[in-house]
Short mmCIF file of C-alpha atoms and ligand atoms in Angstrom, two decimals:
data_model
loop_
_atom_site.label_atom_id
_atom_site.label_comp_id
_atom_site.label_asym_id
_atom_site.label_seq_id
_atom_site.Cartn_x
_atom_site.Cartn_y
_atom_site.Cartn_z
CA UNK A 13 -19.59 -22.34 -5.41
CA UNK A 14 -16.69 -22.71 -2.86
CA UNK A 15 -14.91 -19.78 -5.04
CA UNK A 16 -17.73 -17.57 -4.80
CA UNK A 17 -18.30 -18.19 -1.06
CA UNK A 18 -14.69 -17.34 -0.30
CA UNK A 19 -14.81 -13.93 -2.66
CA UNK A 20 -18.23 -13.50 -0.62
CA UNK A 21 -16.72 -13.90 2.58
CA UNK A 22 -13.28 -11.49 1.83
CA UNK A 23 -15.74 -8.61 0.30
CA UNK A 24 -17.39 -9.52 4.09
CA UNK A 25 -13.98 -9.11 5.96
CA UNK A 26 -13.13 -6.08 3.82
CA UNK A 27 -16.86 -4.33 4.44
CA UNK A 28 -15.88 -4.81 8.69
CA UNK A 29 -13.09 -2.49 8.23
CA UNK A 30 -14.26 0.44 6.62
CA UNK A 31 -17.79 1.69 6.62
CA UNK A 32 -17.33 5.85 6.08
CA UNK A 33 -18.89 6.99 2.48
CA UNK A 34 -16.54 10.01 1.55
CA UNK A 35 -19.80 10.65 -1.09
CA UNK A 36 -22.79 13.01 0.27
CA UNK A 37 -25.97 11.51 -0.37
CA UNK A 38 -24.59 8.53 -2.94
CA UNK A 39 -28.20 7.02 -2.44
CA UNK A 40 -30.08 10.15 -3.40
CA UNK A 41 -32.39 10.37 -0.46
CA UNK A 42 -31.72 14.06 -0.27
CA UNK A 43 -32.65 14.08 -3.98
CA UNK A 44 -29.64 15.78 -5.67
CA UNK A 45 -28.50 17.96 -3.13
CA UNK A 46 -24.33 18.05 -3.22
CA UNK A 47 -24.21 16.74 -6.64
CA UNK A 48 -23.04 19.64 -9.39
CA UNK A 49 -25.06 19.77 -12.41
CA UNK A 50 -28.57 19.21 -10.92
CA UNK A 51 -30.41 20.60 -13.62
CA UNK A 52 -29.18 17.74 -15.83
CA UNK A 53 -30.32 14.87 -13.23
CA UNK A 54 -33.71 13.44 -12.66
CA UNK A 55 -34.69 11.83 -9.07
CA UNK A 56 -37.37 8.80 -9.43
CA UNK A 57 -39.08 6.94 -6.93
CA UNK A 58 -39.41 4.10 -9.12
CA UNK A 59 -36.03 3.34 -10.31
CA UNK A 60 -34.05 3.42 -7.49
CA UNK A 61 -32.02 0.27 -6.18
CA UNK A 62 -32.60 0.95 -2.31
CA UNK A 63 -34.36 3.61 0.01
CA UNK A 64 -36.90 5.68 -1.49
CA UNK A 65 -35.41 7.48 -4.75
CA UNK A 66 -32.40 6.85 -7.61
CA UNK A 67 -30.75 8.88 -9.93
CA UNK A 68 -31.84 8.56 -13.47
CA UNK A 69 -30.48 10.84 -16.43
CA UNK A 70 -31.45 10.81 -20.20
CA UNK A 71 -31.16 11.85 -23.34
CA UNK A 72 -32.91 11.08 -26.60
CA UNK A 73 -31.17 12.82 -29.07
CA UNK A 74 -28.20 15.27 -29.52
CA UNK A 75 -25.47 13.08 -27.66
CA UNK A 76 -25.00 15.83 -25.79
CA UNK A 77 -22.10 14.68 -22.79
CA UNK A 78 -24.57 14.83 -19.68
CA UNK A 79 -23.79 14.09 -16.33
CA UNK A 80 -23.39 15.07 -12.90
CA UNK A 81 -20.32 15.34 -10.64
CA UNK A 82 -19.15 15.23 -6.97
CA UNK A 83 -15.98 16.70 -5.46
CA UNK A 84 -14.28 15.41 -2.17
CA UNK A 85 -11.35 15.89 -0.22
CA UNK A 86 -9.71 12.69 0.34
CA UNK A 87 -9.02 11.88 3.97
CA UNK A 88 -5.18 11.74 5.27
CA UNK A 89 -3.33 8.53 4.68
CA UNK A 90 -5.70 7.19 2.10
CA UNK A 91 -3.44 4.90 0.07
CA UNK A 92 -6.64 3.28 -1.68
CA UNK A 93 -10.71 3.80 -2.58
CA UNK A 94 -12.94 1.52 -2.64
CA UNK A 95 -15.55 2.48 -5.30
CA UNK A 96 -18.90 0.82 -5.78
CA UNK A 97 -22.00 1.63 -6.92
CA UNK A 98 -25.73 0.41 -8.47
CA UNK A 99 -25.83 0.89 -12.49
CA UNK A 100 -29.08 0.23 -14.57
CA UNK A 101 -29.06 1.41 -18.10
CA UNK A 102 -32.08 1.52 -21.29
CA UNK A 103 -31.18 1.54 -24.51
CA UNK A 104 -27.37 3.28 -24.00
CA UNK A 105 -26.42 3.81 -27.55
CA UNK A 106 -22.63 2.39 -28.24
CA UNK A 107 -21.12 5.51 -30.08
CA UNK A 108 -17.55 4.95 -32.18
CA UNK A 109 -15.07 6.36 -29.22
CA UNK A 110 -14.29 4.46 -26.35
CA UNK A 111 -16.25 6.89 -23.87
CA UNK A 112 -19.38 7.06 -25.53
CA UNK A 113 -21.12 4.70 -22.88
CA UNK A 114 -22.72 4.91 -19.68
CA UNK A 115 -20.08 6.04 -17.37
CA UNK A 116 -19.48 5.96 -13.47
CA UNK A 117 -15.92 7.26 -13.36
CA UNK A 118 -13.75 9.18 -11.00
CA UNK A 119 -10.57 11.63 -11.20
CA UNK A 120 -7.75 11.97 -8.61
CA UNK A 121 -7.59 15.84 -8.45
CA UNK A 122 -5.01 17.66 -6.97
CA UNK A 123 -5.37 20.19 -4.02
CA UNK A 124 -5.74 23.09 -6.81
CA UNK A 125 -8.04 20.87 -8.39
CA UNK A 126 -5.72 19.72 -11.63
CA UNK A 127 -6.69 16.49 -13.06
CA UNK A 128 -4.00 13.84 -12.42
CA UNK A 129 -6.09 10.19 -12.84
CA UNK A 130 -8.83 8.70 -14.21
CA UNK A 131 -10.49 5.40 -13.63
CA UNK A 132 -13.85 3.66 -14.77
CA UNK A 133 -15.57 1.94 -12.36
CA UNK A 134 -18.25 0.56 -14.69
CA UNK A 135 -19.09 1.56 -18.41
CA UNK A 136 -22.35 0.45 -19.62
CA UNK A 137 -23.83 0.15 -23.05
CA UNK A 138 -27.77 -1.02 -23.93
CA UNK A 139 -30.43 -2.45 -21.52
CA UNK A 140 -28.83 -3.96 -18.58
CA UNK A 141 -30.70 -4.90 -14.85
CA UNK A 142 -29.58 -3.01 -11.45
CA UNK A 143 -25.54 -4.04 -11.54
CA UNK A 144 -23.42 -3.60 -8.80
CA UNK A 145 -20.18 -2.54 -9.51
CA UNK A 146 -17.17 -2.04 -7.45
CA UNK A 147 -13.11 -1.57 -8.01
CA UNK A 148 -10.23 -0.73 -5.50
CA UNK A 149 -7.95 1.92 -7.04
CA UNK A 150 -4.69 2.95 -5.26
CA UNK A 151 -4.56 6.85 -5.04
CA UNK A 152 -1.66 8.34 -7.34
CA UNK A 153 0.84 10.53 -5.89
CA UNK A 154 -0.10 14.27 -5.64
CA UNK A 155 -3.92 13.35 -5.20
CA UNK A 156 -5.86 15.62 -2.33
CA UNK A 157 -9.16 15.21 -3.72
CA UNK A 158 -11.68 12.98 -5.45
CA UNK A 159 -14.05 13.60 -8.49
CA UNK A 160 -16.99 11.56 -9.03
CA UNK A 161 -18.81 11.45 -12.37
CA UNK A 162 -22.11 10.14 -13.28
CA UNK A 163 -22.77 10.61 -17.07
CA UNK A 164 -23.48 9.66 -20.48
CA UNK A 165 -20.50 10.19 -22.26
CA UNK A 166 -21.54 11.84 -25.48
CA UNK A 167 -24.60 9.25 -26.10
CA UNK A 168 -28.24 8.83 -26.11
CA UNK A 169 -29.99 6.64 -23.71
CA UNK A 170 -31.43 6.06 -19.98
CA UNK A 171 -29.27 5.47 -16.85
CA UNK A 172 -29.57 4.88 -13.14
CA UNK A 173 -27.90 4.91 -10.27
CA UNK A 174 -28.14 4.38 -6.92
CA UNK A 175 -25.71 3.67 -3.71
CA UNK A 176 -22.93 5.54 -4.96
CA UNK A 177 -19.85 4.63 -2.61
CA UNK A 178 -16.33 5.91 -2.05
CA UNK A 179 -14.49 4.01 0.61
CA UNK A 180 -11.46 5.04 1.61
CA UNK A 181 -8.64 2.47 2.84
CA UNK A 182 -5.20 3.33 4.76
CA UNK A 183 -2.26 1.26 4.36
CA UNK A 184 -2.66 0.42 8.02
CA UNK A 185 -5.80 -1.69 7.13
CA UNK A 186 -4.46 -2.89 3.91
CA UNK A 187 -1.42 -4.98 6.01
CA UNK A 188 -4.06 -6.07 8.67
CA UNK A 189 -6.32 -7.34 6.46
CA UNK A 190 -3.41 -9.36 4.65
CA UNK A 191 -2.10 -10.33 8.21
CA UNK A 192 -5.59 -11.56 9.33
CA UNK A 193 -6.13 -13.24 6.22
CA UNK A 194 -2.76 -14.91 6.90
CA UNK A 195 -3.88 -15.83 10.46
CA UNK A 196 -6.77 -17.36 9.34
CA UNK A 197 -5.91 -19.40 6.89
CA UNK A 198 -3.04 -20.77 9.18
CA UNK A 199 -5.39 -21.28 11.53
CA UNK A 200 -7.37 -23.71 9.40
CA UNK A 201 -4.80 -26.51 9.34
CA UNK A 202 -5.96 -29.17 10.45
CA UNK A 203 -4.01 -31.01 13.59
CA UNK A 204 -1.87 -33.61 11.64
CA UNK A 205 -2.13 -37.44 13.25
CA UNK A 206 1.05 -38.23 14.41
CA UNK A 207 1.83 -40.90 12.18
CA UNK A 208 0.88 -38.67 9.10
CA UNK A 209 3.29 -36.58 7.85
CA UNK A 210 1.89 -33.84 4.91
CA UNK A 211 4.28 -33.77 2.26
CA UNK A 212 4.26 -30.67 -0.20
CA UNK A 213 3.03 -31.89 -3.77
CA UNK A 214 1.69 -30.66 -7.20
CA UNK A 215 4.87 -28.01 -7.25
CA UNK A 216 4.84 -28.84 -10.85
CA UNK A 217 0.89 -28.06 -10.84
CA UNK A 218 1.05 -31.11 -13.32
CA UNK A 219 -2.27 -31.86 -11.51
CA UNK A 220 -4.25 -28.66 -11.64
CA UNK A 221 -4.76 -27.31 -8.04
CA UNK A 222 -4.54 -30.21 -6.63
CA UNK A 223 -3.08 -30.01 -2.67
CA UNK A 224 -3.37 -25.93 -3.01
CA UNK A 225 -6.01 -23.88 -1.50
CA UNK A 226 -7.47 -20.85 -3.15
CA UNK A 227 -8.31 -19.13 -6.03
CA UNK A 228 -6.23 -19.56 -9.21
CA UNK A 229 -6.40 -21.63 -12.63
CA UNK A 230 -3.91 -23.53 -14.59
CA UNK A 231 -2.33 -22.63 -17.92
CA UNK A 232 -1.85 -25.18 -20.69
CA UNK A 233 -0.45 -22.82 -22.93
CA UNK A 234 2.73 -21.13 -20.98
CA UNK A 235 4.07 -23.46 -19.15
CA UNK A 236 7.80 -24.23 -18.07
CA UNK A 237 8.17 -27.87 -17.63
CA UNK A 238 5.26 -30.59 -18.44
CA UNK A 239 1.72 -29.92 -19.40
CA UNK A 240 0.88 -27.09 -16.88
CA UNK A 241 1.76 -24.21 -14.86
CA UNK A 242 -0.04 -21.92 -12.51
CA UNK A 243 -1.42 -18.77 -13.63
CA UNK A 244 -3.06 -15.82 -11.42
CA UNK A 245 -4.45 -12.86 -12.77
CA UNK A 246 -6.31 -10.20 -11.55
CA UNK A 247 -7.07 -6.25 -12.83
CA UNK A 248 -8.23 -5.74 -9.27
CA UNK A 249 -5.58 -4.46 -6.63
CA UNK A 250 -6.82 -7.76 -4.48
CA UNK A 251 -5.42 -10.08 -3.02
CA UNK A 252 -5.07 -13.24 -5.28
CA UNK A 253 -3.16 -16.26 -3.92
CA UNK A 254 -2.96 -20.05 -3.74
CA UNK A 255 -1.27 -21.69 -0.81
CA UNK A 256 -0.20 -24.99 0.29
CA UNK A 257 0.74 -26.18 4.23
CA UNK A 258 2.95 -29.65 4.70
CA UNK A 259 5.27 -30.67 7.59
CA UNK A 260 8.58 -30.25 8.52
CA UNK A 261 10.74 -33.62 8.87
CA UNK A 262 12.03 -33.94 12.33
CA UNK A 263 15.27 -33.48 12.36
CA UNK A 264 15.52 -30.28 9.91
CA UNK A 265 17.34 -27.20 10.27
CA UNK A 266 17.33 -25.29 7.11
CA UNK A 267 14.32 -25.54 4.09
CA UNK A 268 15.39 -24.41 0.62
CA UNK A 269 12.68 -23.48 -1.38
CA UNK A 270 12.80 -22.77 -5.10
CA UNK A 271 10.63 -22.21 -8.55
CA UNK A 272 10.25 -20.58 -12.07
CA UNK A 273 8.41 -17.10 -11.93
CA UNK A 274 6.59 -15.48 -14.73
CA UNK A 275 5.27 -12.27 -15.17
CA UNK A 276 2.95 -10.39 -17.69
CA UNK A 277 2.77 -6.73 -17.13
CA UNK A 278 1.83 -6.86 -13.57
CA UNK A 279 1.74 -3.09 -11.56
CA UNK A 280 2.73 -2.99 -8.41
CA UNK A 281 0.56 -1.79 -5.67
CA UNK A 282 2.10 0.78 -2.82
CA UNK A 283 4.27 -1.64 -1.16
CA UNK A 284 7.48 -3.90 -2.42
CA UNK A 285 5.15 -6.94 -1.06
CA UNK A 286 1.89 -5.54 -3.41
CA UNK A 287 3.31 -7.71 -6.31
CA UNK A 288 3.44 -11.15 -7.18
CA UNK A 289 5.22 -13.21 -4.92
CA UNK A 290 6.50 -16.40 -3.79
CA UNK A 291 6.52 -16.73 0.03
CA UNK A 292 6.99 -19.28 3.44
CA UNK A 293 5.63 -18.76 6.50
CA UNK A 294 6.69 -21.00 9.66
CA UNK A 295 4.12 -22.57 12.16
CA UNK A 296 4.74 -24.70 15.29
CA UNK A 297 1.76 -28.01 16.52
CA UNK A 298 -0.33 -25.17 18.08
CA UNK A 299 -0.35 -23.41 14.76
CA UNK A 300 1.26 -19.92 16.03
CA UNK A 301 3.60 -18.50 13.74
CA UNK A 302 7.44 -19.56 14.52
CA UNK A 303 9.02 -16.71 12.77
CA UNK A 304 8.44 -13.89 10.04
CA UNK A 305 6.81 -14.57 6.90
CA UNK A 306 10.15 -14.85 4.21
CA UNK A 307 10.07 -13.76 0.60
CA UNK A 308 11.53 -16.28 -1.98
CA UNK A 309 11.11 -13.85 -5.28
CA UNK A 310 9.01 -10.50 -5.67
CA UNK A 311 8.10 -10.06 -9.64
CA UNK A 312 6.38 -7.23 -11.33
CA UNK A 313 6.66 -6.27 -14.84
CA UNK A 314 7.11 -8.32 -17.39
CA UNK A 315 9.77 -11.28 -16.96
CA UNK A 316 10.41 -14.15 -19.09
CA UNK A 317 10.55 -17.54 -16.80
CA UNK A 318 13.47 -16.69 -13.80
CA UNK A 319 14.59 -19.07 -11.51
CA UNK A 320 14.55 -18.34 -7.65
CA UNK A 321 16.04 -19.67 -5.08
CA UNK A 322 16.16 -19.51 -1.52
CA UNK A 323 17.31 -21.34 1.70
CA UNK A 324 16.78 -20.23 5.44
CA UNK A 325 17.14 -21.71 8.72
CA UNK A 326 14.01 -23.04 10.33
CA UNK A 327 12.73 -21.14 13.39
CA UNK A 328 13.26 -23.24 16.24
CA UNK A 329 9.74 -25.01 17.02
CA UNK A 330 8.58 -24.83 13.25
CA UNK A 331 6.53 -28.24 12.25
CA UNK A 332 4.50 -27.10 9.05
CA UNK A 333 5.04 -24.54 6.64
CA UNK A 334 2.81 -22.41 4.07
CA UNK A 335 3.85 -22.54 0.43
CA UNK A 336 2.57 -19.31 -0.84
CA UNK A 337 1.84 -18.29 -4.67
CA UNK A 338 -0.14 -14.85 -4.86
CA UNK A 339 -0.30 -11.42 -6.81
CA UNK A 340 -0.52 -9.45 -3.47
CA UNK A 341 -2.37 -6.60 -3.97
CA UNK A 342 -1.24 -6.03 -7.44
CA UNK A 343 -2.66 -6.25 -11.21
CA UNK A 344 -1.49 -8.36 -14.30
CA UNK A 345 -0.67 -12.02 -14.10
CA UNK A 346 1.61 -14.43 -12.55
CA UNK A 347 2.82 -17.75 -14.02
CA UNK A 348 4.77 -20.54 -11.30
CA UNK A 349 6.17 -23.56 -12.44
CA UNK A 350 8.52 -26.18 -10.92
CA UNK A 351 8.26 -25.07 -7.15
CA UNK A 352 10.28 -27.20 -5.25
CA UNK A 353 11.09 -27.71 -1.65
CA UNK A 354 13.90 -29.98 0.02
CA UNK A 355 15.62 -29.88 3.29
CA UNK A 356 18.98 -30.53 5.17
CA1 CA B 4 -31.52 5.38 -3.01
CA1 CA B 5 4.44 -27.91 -14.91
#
């Protein structure tokens, strides 16, 4: 419950910051107008997921490939879409290739209109209820414009859509939602009692997720010391971290801060920090940040278990710091072990 109310409340966050549909009439009020391929389309009144009409387009036999499609010019300084959309499906016949489903996909285009990418954004086979579906793909290089395809790929069956939604993200509001994400979290330290000093545990994650905070498992299976390790995966260019906050000992001038990284085929996003990383971040008593967030290890790829290790000097006012584990924007998954901190 606590996981789902915290994806709840980042999809919230994310919503605030971008609101423009790059798709014309993606709920079909204006019945098909803008979409290509109009003859192939049906609009219904009563299979629809919001406003007055949805999309619905059939086939019974042939497995004919039948679908409709959208073109738009991406705006300048999109880095990323966010693509989301209502699905319903009867009776989609699963044929033997991998596109013969239901299929709400899109293609980067060039500015002449070449194809360059294409991603699904849901596939759908048999009877399944109104779905919402939604994926954050980074453009590729070269990419001006945006297809969108509604379809059955090669297949008989009955599909519906409704809400069709291309978002479009710029790098500026990619680091500001990390950076208020930061913020927030740091914010939610509680004031330490003076006699109660927080030390950093569970580096060993020997005890699950014990003393983190957020969203990640354990793995039983690859692990590089004792029973468990932490492992984060994610095929979605989110945001995916753990972190943990403790105190500084009086006295301290430098913190050195090591662990064993793992990583499984994980794609980095547009930025060195889109990856899966091991970071600090410095707070004073009023929780305002002391200094710059510091990187321990960046990993991406696939790398057997690496040890990193890193010391720096402690900003001068710093009394807590933030332990963090994450896959920053990035796909594939991240394995920690062993994370350590000591002082001098
Ligand atoms: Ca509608
Ligand atoms: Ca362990």
């Amino acid at each position: 419950m606590k996981r789902l109310l915290l994806v709840a409340l980042l999809l919230f966050k994310w919503m605030t910051y971008a609101q423009t549909n790059l798709i014309k009439n993606g709920g079909f009020e204006a019945e098909l107008s803008y979409w290509r391929g109009n003859d192939i389309a049906t609009i219904s009144p009563y299979d629809k997921k919001t406003g007055k009409n949805g999309c619905t387009i059939n086939q019974y036999v042939g497995e004919q490939w039948k679908g409709i499609d959208q073109i738009i010019p991406l705006p300048k300084n999109t880095i990323a879409l966010e693509l989301s959309g209502w699905v319903k499906s009867d009776g989609v016949e699963k044929g033997k290739n991998e596109w013969n489903t239901g299929k709400f996909d899109i293609e980067f285009l060039s500015s002449g209109e070449k194809g360059i990418q294409n991603e699904s954004i849901a596939a759908v086979v048999g009877t399944t209820p109104w779905t919402f579906y939604q994926k954050r793909v980074y453009v590729p290089d070269g990419a001006s414009k945006l297809r969108i395809m509604l379809a059955l790929g090669q297949t008989n069956g009955t599909l519906f859509f409704d809400d069709i939604k291309a978002i479009p993200i710029t790098q500026e509001q990619l680091n500001k939602f990390q950076e208020e994400e930061n913020t927030k979290r740091m914010a939610a330290i509680e004031p330490s009692k003076e006699s109660k000093v927080t030390l950093f545990t569970n580096g060993d994650f020997e005890n699950g997720n014990t003393a983190w905070r957020g969203n990640a498992s354990t793995s039983n299976t690859v692990t590089k010391e004792g029973k468990a390790a932490l492992m984060i995966q994610s095929s979605t260019f989110d945001w995916n971290g753990i972190d943990q906050i403790a105190d500084v000992p009086e006295k301290a001038t430098t913190i050195t801060i090591s662990g064993w990284l793992k990583s499984e085929k994980i794609q980095q996003g547009k930025d060195t920090w889109n990856n899966g990383l091991l970071n600090v971040a410095f707070a004073g008593n009023d929780n305002q940040k002391t200094g710059d967030d510091q990187n321990i290890s960046f990993v991406t790829g696939t790398t057997d278990w690496t040890f990193y290790t890193k010391t720096f000097p402690l900003p001068s006012g710093t009394k807590k710091y933030r332990i963090m584990v994450a896959l920053g924007f990035a796909t594939g998954t991240l394995y920690a072990d062993a994370i350590n901190v000591t002082f001098n």
